[in-house]
Tab-separated table of C-alpha atoms and ligand atoms in Angstrom:
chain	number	residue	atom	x	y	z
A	1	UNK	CA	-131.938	-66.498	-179.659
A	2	UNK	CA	-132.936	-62.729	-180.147
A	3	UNK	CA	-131.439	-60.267	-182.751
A	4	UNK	CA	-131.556	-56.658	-181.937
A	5	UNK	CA	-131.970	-54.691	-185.531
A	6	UNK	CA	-130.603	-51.359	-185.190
A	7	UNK	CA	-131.723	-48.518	-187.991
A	8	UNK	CA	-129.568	-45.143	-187.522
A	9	UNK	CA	-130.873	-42.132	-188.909
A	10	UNK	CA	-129.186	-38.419	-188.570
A	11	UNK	CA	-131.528	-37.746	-185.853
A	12	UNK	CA	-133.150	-41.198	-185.338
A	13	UNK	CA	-132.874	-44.465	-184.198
A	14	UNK	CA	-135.135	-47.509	-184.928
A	15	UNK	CA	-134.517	-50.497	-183.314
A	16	UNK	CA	-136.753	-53.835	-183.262
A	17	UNK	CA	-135.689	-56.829	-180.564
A	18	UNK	CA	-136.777	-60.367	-182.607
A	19	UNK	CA	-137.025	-63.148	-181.488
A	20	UNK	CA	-135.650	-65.743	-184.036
A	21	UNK	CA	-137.451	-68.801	-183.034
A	22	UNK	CA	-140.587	-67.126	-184.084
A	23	UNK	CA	-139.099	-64.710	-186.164
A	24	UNK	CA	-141.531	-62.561	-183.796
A	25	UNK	CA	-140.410	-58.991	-182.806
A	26	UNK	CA	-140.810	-58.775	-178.958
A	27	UNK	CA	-140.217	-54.947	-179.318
A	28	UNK	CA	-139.442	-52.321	-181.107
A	29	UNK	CA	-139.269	-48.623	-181.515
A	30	UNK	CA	-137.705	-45.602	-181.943
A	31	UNK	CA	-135.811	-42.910	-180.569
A	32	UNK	CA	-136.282	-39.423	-182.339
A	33	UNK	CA	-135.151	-36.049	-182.020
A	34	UNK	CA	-131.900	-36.864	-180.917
A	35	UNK	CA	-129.027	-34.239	-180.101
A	36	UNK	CA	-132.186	-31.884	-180.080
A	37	UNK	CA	-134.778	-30.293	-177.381
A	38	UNK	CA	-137.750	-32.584	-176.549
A	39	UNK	CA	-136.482	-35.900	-178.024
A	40	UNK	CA	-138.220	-39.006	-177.473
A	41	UNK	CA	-138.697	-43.157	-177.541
A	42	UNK	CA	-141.857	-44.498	-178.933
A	43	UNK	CA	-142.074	-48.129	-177.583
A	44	UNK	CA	-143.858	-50.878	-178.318
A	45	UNK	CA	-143.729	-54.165	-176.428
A	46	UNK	CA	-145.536	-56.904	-178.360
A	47	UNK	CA	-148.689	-56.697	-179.628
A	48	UNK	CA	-149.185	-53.746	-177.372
A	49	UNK	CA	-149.990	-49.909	-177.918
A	50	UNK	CA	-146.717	-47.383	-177.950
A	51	UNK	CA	-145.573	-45.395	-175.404
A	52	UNK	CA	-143.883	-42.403	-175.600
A	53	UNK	CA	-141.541	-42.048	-173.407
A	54	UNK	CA	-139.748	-38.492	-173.134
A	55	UNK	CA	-135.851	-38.705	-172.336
A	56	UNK	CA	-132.589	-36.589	-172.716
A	57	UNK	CA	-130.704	-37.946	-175.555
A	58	UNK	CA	-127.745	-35.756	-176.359
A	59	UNK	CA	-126.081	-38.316	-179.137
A	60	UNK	CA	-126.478	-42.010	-180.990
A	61	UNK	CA	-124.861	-43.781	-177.871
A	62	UNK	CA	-127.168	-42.131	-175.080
A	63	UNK	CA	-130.667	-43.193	-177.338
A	64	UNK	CA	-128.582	-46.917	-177.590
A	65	UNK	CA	-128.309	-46.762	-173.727
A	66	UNK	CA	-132.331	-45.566	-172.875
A	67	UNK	CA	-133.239	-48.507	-175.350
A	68	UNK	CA	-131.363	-51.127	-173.587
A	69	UNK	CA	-132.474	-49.662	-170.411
A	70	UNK	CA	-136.047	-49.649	-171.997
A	71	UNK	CA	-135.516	-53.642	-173.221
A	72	UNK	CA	-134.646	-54.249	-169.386
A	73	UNK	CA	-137.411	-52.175	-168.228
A	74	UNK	CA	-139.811	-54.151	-165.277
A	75	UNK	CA	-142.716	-52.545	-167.207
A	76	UNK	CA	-141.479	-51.748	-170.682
A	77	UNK	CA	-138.733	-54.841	-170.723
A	78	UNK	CA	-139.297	-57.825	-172.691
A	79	UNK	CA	-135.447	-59.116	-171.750
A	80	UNK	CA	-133.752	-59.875	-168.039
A	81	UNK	CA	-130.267	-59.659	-169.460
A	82	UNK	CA	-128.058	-57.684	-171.815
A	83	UNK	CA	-126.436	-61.421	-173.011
A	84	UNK	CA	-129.850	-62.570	-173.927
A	85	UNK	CA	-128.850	-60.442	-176.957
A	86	UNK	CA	-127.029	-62.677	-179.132
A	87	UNK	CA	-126.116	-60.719	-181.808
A	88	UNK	CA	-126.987	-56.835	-183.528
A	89	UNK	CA	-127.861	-56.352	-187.221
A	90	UNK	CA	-127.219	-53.146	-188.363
A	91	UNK	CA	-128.950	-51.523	-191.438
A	92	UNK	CA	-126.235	-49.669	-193.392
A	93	UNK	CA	-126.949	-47.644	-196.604
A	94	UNK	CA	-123.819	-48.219	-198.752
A	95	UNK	CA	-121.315	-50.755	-199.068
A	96	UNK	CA	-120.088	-49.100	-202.176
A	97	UNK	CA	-118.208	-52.559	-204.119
A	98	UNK	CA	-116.930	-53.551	-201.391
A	99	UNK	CA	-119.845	-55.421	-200.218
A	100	UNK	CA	-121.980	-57.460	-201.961
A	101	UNK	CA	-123.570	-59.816	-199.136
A	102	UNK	CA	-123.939	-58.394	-195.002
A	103	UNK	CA	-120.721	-58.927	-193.079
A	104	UNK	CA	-120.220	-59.582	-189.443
A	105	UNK	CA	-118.142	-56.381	-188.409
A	106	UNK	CA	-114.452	-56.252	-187.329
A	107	UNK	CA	-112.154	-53.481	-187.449
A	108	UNK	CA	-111.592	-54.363	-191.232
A	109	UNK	CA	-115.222	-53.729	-192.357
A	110	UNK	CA	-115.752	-50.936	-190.294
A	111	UNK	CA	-112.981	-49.232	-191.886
A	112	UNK	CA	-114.706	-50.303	-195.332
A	113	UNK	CA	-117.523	-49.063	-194.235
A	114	UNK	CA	-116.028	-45.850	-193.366
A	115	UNK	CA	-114.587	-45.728	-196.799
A	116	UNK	CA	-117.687	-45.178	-198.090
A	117	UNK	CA	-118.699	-42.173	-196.144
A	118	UNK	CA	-117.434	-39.750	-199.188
A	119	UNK	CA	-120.176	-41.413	-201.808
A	120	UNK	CA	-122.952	-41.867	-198.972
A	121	UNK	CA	-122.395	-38.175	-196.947
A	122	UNK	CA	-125.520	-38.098	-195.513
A	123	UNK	CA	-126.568	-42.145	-194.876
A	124	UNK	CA	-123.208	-43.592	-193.565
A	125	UNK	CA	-122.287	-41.444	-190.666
A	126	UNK	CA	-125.441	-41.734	-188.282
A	127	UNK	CA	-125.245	-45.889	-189.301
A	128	UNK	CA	-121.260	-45.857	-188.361
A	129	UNK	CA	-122.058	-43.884	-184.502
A	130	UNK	CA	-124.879	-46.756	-184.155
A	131	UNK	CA	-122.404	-49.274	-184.466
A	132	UNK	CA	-119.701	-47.589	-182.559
A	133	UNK	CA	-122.027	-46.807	-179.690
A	134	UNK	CA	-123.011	-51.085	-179.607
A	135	UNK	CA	-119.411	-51.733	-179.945
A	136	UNK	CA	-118.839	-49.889	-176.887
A	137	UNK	CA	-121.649	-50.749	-174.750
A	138	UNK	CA	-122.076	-54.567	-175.471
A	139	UNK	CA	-118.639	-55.312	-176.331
A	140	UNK	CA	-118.976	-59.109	-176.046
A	141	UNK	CA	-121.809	-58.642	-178.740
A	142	UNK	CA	-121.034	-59.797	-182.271
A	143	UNK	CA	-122.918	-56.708	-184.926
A	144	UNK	CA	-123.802	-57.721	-188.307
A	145	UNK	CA	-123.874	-54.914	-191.401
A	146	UNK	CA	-126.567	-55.594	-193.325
A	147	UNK	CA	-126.183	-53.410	-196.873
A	148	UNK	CA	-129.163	-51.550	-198.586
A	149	UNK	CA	-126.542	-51.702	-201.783
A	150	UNK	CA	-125.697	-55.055	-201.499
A	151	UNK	CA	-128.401	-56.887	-203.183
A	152	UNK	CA	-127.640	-54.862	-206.212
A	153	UNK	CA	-124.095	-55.632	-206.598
A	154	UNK	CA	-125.140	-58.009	-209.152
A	155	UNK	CA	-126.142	-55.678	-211.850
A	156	UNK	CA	-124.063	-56.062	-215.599
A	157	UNK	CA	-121.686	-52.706	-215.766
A	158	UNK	CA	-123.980	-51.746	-219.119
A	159	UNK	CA	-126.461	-50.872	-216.100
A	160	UNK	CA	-124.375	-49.501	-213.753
A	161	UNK	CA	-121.996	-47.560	-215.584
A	162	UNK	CA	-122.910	-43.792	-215.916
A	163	UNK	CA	-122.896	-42.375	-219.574
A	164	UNK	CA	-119.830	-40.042	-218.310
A	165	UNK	CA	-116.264	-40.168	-219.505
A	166	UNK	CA	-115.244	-43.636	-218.164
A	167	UNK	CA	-112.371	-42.156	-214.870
A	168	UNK	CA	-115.796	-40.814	-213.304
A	169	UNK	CA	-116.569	-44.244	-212.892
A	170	UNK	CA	-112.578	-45.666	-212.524
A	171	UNK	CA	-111.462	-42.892	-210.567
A	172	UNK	CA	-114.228	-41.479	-208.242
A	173	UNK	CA	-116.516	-45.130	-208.073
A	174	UNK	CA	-119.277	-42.669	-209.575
A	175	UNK	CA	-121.987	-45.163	-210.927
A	176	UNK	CA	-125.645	-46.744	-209.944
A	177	UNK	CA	-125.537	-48.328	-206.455
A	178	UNK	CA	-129.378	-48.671	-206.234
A	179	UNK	CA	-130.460	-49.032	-202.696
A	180	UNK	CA	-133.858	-51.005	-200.875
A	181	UNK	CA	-131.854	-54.233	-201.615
A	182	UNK	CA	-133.057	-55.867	-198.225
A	183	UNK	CA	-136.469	-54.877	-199.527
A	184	UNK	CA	-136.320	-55.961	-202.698
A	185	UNK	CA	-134.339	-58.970	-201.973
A	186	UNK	CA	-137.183	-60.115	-199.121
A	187	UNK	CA	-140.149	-59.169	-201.561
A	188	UNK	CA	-138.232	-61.065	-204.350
A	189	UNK	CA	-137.729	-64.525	-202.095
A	190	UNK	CA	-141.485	-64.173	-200.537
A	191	UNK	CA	-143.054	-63.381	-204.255
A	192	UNK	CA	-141.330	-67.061	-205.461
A	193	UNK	CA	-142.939	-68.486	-202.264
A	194	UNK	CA	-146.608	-67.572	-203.122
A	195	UNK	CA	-146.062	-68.323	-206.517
A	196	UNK	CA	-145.184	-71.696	-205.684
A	197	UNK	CA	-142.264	-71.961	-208.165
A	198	UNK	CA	-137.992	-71.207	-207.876
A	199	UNK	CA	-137.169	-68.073	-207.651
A	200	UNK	CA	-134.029	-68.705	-210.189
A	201	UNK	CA	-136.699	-69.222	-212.334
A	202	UNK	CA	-138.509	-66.045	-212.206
A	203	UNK	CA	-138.427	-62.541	-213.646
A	204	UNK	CA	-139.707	-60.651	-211.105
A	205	UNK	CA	-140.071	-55.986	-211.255
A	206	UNK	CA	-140.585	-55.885	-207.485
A	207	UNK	CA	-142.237	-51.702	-206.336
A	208	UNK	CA	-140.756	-50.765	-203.021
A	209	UNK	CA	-143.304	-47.274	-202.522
A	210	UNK	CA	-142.912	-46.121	-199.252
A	211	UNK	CA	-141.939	-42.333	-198.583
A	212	UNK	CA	-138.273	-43.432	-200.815
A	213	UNK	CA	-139.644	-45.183	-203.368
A	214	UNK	CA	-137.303	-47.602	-206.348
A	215	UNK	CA	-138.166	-50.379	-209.037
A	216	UNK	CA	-135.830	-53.054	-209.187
A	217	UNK	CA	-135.722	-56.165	-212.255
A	218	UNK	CA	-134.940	-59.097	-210.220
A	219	UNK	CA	-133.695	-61.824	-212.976
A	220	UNK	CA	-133.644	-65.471	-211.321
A	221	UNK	CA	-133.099	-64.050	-207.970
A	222	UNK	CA	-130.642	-61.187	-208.864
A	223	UNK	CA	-130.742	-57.917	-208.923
A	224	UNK	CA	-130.700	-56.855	-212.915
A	225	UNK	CA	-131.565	-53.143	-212.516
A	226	UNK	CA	-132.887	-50.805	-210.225
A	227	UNK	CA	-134.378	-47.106	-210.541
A	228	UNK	CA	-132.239	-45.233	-207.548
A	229	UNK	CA	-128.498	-44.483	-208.356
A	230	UNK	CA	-125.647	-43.688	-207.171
A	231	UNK	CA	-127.990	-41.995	-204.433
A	232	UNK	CA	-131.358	-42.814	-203.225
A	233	UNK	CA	-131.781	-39.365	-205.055
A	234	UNK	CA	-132.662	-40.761	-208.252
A	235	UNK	CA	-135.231	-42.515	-210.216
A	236	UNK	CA	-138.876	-42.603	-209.339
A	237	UNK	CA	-140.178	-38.861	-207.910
A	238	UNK	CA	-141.115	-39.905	-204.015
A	239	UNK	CA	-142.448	-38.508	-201.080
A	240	UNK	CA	-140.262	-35.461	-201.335
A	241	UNK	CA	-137.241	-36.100	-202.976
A	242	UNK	CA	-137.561	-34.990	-206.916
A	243	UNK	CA	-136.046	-38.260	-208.734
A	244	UNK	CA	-134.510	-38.316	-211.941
A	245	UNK	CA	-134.515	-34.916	-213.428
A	246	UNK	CA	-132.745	-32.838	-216.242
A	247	UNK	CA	-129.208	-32.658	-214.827
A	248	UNK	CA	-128.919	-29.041	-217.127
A	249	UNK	CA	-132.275	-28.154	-214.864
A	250	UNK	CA	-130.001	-28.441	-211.846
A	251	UNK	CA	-127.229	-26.609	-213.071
A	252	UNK	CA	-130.013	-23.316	-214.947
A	253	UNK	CA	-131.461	-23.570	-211.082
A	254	UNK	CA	-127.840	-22.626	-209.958
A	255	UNK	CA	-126.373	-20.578	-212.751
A	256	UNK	CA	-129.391	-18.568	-213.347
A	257	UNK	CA	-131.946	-18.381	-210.441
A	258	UNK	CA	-128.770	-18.410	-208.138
A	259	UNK	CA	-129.183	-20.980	-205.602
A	260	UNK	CA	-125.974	-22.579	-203.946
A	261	UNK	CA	-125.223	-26.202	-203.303
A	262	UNK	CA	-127.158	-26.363	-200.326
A	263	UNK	CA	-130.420	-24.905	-200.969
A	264	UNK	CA	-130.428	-27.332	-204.598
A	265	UNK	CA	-129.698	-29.992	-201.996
A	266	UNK	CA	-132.863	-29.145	-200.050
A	267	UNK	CA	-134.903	-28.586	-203.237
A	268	UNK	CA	-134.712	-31.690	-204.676
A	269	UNK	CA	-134.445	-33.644	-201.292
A	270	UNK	CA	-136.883	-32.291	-198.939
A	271	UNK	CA	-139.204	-29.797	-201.336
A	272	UNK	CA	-140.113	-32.032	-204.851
A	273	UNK	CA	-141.524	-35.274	-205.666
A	274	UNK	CA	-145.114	-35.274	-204.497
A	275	UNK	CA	-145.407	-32.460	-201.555
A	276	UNK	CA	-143.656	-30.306	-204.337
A	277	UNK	CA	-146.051	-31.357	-207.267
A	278	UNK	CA	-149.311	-31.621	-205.045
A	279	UNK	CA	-148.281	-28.795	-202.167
A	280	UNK	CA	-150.630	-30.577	-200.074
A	281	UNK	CA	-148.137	-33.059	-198.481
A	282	UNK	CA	-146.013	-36.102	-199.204
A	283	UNK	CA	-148.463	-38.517	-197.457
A	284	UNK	CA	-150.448	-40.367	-199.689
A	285	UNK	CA	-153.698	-40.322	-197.498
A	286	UNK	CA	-153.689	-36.625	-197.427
A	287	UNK	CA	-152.667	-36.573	-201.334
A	288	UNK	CA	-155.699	-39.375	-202.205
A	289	UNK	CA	-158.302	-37.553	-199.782
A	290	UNK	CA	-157.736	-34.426	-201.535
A	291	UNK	CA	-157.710	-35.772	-205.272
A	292	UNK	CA	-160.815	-37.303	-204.094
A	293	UNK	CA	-162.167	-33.663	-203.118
A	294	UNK	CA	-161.690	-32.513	-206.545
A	295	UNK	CA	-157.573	-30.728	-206.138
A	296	UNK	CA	-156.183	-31.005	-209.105
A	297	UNK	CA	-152.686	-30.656	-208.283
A	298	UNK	CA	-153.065	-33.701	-205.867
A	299	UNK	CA	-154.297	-35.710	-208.814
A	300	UNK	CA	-151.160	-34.492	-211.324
A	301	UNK	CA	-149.050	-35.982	-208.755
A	302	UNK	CA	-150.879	-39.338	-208.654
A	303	UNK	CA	-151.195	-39.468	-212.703
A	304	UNK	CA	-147.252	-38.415	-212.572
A	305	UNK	CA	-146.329	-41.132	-209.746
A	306	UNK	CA	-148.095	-43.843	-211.215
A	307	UNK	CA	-147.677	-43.241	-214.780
A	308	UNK	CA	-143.650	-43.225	-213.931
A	309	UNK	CA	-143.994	-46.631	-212.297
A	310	UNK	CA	-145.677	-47.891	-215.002
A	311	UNK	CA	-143.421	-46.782	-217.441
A	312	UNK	CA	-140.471	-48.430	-215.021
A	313	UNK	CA	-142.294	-52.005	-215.508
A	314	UNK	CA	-141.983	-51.679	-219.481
A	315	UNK	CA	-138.855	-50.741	-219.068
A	316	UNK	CA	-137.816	-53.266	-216.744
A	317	UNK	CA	-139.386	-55.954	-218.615
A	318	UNK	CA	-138.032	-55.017	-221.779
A	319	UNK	CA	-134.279	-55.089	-220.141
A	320	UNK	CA	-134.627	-58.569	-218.940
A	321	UNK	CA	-136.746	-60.089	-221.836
A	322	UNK	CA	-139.927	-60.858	-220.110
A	323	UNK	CA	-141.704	-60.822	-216.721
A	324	UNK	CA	-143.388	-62.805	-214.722
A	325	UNK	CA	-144.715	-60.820	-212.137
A	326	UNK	CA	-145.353	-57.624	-210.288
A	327	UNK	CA	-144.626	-56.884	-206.591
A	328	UNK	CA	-145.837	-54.121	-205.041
A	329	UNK	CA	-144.492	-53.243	-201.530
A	330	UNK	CA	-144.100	-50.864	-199.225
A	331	UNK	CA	-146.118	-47.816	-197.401
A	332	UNK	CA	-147.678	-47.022	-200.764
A	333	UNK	CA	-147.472	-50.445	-202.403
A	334	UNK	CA	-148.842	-52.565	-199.737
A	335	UNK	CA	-151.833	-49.861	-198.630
A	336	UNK	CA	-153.047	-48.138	-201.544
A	337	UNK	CA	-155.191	-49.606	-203.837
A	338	UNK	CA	-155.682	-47.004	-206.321
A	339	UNK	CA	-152.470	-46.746	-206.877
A	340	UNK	CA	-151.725	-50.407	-207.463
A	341	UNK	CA	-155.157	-49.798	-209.991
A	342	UNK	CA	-153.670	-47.096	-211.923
A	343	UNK	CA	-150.266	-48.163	-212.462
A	344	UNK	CA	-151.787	-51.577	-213.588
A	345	UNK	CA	-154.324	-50.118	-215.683
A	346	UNK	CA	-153.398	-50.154	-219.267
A	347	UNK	CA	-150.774	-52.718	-218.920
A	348	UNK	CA	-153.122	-55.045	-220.216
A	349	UNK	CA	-151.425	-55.349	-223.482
A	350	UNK	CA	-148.238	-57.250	-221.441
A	351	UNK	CA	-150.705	-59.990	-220.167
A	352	UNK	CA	-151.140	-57.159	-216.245
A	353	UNK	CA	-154.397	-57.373	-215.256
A	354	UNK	CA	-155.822	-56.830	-211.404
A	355	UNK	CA	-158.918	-57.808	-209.485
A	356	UNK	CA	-160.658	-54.843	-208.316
A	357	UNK	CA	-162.104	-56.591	-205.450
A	358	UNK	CA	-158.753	-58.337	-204.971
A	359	UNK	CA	-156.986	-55.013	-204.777
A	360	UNK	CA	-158.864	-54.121	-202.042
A	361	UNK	CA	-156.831	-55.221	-199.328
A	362	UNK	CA	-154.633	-53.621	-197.354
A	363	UNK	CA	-151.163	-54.475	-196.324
A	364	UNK	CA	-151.138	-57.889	-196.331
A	365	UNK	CA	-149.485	-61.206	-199.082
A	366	UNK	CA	-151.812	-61.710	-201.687
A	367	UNK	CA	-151.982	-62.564	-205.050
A	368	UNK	CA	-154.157	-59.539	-206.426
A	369	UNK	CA	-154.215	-60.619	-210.451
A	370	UNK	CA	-157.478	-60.584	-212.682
A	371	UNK	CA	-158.458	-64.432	-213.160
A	372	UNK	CA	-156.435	-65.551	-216.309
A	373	UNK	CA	-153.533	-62.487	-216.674
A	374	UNK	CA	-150.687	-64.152	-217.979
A	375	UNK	CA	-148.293	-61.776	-215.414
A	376	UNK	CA	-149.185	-61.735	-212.084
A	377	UNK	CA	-150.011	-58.988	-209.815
A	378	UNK	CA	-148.847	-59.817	-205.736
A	379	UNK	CA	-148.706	-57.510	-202.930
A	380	UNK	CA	-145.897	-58.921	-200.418
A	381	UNK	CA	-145.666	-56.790	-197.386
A	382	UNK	CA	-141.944	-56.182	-196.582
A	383	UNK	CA	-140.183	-56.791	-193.369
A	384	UNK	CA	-136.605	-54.936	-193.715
A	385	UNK	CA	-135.734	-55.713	-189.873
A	386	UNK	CA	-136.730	-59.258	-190.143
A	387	UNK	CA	-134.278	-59.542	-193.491
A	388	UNK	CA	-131.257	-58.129	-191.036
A	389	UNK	CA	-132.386	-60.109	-188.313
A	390	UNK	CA	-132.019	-63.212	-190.829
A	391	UNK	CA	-129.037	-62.579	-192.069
A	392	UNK	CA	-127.424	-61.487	-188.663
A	393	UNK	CA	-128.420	-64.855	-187.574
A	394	UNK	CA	-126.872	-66.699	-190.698
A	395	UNK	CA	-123.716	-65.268	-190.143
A	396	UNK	CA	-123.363	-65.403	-186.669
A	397	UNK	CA	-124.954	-69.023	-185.843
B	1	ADP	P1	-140.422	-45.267	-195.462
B	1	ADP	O1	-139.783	-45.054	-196.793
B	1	ADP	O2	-140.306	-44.090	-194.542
B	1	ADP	O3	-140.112	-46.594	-194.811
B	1	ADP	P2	-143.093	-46.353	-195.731
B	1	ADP	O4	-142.761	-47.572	-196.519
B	1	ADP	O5	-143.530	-46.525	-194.321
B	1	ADP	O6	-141.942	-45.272	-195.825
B	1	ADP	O7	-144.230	-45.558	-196.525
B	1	ADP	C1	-144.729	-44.357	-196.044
B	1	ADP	C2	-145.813	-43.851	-196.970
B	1	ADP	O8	-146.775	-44.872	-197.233
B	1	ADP	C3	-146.603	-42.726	-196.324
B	1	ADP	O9	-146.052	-41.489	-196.649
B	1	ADP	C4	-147.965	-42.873	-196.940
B	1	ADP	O10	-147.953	-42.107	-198.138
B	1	ADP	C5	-148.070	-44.328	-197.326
B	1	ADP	N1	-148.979	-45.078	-196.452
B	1	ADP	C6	-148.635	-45.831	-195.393
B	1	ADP	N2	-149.738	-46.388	-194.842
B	1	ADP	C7	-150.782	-45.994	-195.572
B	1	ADP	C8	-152.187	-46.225	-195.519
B	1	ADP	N3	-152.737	-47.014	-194.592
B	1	ADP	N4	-152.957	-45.636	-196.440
B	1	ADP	C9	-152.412	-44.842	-197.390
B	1	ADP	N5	-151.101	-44.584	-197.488
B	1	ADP	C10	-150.298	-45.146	-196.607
């Protein structure tokens, strides 16, 4: 049986075909630039290299249709025919409270889904066309919605409910969502694994880092807490988006220095966090290389990124009552190791301790804790697609 896991961005469109016997991905990809000049497909088949491929793709549908073509392709293919598709899993942003598990999709949850397009503006729309445009091209093919909100459905309302007059949250749904849930969830159910002991057991603080980056308290399996709110705006400061900030800083930016919704928008999405703090970039190999080389605004940014995550594990340890261990996952979490060293340094005093030779890895499941820390220290590389692929399967078997 293979799964196709479909990720729709504005201008983007990931995809990964898996086979579920092996839980192996056969291919994957993705289609960018699309509705704009020079878009492309980067395709990989197996183990193999990727290939760019250069084609016209004018909307969502059109990139769905060159990557079925592609998964057909004599040289590219890795499939003979469209039915040996058996189902799609969809990654959708928010679920709002409608959705606290993924759903097969009828004309029910796609309305729900819908729904939630005034609280997720920017994330639900390009997910909805993806799985319109499957709908209409495999029509005989079940989709699965797979929620990056779900997982945290779970959190207590004194967690979720903003401190504003109570109809913000009655009236509007205005409250912490938290998002990364397949992440989290994934990292939560591998980190029991290698610890050898029940999950409902454990008190886990799992790190997604990646270019979005959010802390979550997994309590016995559920989502307790998480950093990101009601959008993946808030919390930790990331690759480029600002994180939690003064709210009255947003509103002296506006009032005083001018700036209208939009340009705030872009400020705190696309021009903070570390490319803002650093002005070298939002990559973390450029912003290590040139802390290395002596820039001192690259270092501020690492002393200010990991110094917040740290502060998120006290937190997050204090609000369940303990913890057990540390996950660290992600672009950031699962490659770099002085990052995973300086968040972990000084934590001593909670029983945190790492291996330096340990931490030296890269991107792969290992438990990196000093010999003897009472709280361990794992890196568990995620696999979002494979989660969707999972759960499509589940619900669809
Ligand atoms: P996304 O949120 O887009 O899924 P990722 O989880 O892929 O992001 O993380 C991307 C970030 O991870 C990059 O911006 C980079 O900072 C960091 N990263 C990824 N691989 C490495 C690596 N090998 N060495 C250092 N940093 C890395």
């Amino acid at each position: 049986m293979h799964i196709l896991v479909i990720n729709c961005g504005s201008s983007s469109l990931k995809y990964q075909l898996i086979k579920m016997s092996t839980e192996q991905a056969l291919a994957k990809g993705v289609c960018e630039r699309i509705a704009m000049e020079n878009s492309v497909i980067n395709h990989t088949k197996g183990e193999g290299g990727s290939t760019s491929i250069e084609r016209d793709l004018p909307d969502h549908a059109a990139a769905l249709r060159a990557v079925i073509d592609l998964l057909l392709d004599a040289e590219h293919g890795v499939i003979s025919a469209v039915s040996e598709i058996s189902a799609v899993g969809h990654r959708v942003v928010h679920g709002g409270e409608k959705f606290s598990a993924s759903s097969v999709i009828d004309d029910e949850v796609l309305s729900a889904i819908k729904d939630c397009v005034v609280i997720a503006p920017l994330h639900n729309p390009p997910n909805i066309t993806g799985i319109e445009a499957c709908m209409e091209l495999m029509p005989d093919t079940p989709n699965v919605a797979v929620f990056d909100t779900a997982f945290h459905q779970t959190m207590p309302p004194h967690a979720f409910v903003l401190p504003l007059p109570y109809e913000f949250y009655d009236k509007h749904r205005i409250r912490k969502y938290g998002f990364h849930g397949t992440s989290h969830s994934y990292v939560a159910t591998h980190a029991a694994a290698l610890l050898g002991r029940p999950v409902e057991e454990l008190k886990l603080v799992t790190c997604h880092l990646g270019n979005g980056s959010s802390i979550c308290a997994v309590d016995g399996g559920k989502s307790v807490e998480t950093s990101m709110g009601y959008t993946p705006l808030d919390g930790l400061m990331m690759g480029t988006r600002s994180g939690s900030v003064d709210p009255a800083v947003v509103l002296y930016i506006m009032d005083t220095l001018g700036m209208g919704t939009a340009c705030v928008s872009d400020l705190l999405n696309k021009q903070s966090g570390m490319l803002g703090i650093t002005g070298v970039s939002s990559d973390f190999r450029d912003i290590t290389a040139a802390a290395d080389a002596g820039d001192k605004r690259a270092q501020l940014g690492l002393d200010m990124f990991t110094y917040q995550v740290r502060k998120f594990i006290g937190q997050y340890a204090a609000a369940m009552g303990g913890i057990d261990a540390v996950v660290f996952t992600a672009g950031i979490g699962e490659n770099v190791s002085v990052v995973r060293k300086m968040v972990t340094d000084g934590l001593g005093f909670m029983g945190i301790a790492i291996d330096d030779e340990k931490n030296k890895l890269r991107g792969e499941e290992r438990d990196i804790s000093a010999d003897g820390a009472a709280v361990r220290t794992l890196v568990i590389p995620t696999n979002e697609e494979l989660a969707i692929a999972r759960d499509t399967l589940a619900l669809v078997k």
